[in-house]
Short mmCIF file of C-alpha atoms in Angstrom, two decimals:
data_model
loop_
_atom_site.label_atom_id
_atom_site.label_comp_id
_atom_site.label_asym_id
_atom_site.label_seq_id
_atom_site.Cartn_x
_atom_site.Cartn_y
_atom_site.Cartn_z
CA UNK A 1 21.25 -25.10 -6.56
CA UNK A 2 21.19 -28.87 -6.32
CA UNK A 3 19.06 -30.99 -8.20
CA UNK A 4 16.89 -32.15 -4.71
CA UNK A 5 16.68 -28.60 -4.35
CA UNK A 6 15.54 -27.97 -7.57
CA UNK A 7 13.22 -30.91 -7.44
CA UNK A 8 11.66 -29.38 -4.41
CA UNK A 9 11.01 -25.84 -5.74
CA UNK A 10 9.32 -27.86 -8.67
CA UNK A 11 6.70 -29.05 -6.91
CA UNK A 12 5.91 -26.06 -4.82
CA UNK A 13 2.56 -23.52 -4.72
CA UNK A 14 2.94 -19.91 -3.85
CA UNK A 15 0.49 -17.44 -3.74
CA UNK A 16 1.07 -13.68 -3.58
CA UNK A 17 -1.68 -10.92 -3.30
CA UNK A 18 -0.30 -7.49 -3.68
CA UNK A 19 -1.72 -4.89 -5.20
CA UNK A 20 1.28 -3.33 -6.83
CA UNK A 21 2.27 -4.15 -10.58
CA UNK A 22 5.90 -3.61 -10.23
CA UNK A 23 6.24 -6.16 -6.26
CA UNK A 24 4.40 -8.53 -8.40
CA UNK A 25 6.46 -9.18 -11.51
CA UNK A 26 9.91 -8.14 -9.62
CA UNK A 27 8.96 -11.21 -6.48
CA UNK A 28 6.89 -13.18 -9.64
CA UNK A 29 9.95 -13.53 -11.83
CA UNK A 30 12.53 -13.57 -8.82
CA UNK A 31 10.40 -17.20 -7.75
CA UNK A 32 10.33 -18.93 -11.09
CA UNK A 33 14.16 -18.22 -11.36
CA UNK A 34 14.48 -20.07 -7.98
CA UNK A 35 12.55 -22.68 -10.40
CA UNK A 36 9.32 -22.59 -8.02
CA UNK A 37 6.82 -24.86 -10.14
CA UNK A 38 3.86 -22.69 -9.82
CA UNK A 39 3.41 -19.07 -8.37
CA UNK A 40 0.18 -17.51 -8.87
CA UNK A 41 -0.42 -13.71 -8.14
CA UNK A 42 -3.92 -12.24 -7.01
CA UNK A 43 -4.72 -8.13 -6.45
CA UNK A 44 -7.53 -8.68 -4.36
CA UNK A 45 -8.94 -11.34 -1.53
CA UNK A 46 -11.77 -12.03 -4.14
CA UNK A 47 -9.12 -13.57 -6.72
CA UNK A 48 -7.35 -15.65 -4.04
CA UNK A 49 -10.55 -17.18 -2.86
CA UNK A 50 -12.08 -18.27 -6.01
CA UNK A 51 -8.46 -19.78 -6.55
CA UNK A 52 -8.71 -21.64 -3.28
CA UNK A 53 -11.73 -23.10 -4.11
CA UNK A 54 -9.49 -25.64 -6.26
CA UNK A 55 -5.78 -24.71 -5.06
CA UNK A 56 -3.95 -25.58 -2.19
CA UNK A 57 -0.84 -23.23 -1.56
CA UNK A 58 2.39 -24.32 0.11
CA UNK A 59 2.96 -20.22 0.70
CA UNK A 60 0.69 -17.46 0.98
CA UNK A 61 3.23 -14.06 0.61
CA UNK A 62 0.40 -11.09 1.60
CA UNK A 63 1.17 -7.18 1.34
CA UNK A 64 -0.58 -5.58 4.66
CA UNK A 65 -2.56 -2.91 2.68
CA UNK A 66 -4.51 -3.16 -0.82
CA UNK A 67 -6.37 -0.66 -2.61
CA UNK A 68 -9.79 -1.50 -1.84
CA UNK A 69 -8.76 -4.10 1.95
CA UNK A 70 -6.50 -4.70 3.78
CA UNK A 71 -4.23 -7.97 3.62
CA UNK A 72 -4.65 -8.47 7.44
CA UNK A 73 -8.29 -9.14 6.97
CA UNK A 74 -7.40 -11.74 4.46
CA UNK A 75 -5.84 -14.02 6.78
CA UNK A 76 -8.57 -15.44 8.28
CA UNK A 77 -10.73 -16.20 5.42
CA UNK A 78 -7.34 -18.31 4.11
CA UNK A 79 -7.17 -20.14 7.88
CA UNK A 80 -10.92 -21.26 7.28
CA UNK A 81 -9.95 -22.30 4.09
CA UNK A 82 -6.54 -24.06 4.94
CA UNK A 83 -6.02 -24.16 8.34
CA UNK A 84 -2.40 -25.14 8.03
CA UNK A 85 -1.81 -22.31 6.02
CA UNK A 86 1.87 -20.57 6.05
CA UNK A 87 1.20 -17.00 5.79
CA UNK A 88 3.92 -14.65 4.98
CA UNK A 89 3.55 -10.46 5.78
CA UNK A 90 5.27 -9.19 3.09
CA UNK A 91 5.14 -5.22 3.50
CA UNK A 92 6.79 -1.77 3.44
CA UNK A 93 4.25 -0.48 5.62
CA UNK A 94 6.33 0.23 9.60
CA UNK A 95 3.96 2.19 11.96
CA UNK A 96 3.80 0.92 15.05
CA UNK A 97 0.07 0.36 14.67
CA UNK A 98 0.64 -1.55 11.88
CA UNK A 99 2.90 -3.44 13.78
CA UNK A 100 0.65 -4.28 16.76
CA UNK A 101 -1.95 -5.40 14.14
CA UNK A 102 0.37 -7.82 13.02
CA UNK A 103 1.34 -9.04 16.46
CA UNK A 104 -1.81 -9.86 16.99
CA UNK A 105 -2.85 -12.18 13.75
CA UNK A 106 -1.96 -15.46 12.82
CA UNK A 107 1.18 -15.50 10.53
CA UNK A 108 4.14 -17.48 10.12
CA UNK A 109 6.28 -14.72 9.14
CA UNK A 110 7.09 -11.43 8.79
CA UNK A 111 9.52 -9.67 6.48
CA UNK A 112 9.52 -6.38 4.75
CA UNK A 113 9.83 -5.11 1.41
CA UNK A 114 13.25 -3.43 1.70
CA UNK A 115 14.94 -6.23 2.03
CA UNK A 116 17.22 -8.48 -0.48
CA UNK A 117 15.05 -11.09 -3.00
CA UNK A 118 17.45 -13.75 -1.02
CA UNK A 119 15.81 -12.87 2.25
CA UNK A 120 12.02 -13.71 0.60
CA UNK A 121 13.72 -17.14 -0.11
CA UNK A 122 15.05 -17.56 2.87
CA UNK A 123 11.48 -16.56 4.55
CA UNK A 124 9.74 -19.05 2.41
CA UNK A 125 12.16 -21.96 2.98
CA UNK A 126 12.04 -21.56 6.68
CA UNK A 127 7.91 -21.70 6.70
CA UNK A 128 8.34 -24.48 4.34
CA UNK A 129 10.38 -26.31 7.27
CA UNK A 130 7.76 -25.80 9.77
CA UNK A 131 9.53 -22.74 11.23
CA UNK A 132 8.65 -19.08 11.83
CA UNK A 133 10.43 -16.00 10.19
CA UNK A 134 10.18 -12.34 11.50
CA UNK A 135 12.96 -10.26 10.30
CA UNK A 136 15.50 -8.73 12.72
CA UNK A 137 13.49 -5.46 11.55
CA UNK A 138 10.07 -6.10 12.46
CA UNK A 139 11.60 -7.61 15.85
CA UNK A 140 13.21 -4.56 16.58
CA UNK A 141 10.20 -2.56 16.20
CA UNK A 142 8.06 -4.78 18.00
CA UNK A 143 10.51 -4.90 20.90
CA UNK A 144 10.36 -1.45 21.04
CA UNK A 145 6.52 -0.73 21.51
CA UNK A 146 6.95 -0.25 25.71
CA UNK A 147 6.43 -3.86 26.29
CA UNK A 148 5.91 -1.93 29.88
CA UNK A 149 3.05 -0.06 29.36
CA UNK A 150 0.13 -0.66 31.15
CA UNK A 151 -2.19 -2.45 28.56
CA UNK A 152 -5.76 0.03 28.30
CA UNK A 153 -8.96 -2.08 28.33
CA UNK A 154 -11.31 -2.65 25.33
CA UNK A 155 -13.74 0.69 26.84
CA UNK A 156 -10.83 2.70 27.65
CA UNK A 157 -9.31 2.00 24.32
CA UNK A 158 -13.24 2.88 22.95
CA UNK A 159 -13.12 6.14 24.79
CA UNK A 160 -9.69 7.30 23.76
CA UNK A 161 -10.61 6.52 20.02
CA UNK A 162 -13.65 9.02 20.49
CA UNK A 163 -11.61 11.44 22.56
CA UNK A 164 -9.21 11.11 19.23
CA UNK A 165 -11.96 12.21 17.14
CA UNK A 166 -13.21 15.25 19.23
CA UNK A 167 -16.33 13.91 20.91
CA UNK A 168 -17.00 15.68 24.66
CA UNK A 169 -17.26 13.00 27.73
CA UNK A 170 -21.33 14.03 27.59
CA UNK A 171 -21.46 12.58 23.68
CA UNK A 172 -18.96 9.43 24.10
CA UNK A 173 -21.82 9.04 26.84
CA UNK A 174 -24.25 8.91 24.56
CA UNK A 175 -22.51 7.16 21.89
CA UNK A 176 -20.97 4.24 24.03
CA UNK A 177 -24.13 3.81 26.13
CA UNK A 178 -22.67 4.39 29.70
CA UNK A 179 -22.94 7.52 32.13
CA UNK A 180 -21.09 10.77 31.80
CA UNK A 181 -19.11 9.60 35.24
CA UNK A 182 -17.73 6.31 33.90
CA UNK A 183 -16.38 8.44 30.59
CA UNK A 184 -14.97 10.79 33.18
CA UNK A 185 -13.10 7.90 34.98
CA UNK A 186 -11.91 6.01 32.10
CA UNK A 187 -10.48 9.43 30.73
CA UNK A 188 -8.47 10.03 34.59
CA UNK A 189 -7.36 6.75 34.15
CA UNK A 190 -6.02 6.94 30.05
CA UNK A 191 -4.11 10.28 31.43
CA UNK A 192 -2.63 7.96 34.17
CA UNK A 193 -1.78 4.74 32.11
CA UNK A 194 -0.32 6.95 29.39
CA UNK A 195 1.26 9.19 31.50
CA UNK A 196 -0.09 12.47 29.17
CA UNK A 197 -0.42 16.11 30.36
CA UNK A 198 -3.55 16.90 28.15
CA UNK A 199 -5.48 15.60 25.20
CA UNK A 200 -3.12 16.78 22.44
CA UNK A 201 -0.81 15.11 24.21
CA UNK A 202 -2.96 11.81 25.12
CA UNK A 203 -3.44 11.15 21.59
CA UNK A 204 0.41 11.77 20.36
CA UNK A 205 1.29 9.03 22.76
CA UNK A 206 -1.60 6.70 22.29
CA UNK A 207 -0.39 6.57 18.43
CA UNK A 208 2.94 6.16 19.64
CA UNK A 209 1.45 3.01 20.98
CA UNK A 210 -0.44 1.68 18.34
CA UNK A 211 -3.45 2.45 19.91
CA UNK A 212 -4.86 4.65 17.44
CA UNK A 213 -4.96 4.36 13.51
CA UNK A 214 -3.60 7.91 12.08
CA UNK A 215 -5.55 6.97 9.09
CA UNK A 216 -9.22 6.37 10.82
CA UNK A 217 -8.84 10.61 12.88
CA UNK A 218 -8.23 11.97 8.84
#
């Protein structure tokens, strides 16, 4: 390592909120070998946002799911708080849901916890440089979610969640505010978008495509 290099990781911030003892000390100790100056670590988004209050980070390295939130929801209470924030996913966590979610939120990066201590470093130095990082992994897997499919709209995708969890057309009525006939035709056109023979089936491929959270039909 040379000594600009060195001189560089001395001066550098890193937070990391993960919820798992053995990810924090093994990533912890891996950074202050690197001879990062200062790398704090936080188990919850109530930890990281008193520390804000008083700490600018150069890296924020977040694990997707805690024990009592989720990382994702994190992100934008750091953007409000540092809106040039460089916000790394680090997670083990691949369902295509998950995935989606990700797509979707502001990060500079995406890497997951499977791979090599190097490739964290080599994350963090390429968001340090202004750049992006999503590993060839999670670009695989988001290349592969039918970039194809016809995209449902926000009811539809409210009526298959409720179709998901067993409610009839005449209570996702009810429950969604509309009429019996508009449930009907937003339920033709779900079987039609994702090409699905019957409900079992419906829902199997709407998880398929990140549509629906396994987690939220237990």
């Amino acid at each position: 390592m040379s000594e600009q290099k060195e001189y560089q990781y001395a001066n550098l911030s890193i937070a990391i909120i993960d919820d798992h003892e053995a990810i924090l000390e093994g990533i912890n100790s891996f950074l202050k070998k690197q001879g990062i100056g200062r790398v704090d670590v936080f188990t919850s988004p109530e930890g990281l946002s008193d520390a804000m209050s008083s700490t600018r980070y150069d890296v924020y390295v977040i694990d997707v799911e805690l024990k009592e939130d989720t990382g994702l929801s994190m992100i934008g209470m750091i953007r409000a708080k540092d809106a040039e924030a460089k916000i790394l996913i680090y997670t083990m966590h691949e369902e295509v849901w998950i995935v989606r979610e990700i797509q979707n939120k502001d990060v500079n990066g995406v890497l997951y916890k499977s791979a090599h201590m190097d490739e964290v470093l080599e994350a963090i130095n390429a968001l340090l440089a202004g750049r992006t990082y999503y590993s060839k992994k999670f670009r695989q897997m988001a290349n592969n979610i039918l970039p194809n499919a016809a995209p449902l709209s926000k009811r539809e995708t409210e009526v298959l969640k409720k179709i998901a969890q067993g409610y009839s057309s005449k209570d996702i009525a009810k429950l969604l505010f509309i009429s019996e006939n508009t449930v009907e035709t937003h339920r033709r056109n779900l079987f039609a978008k994702l090409q699905a023979n019957n409900v079992a089936d419906l829902i199997v491929k709407a998880i398929a495509r990140g549509y629906i959270d396994v987690s939220a039909l237990a």
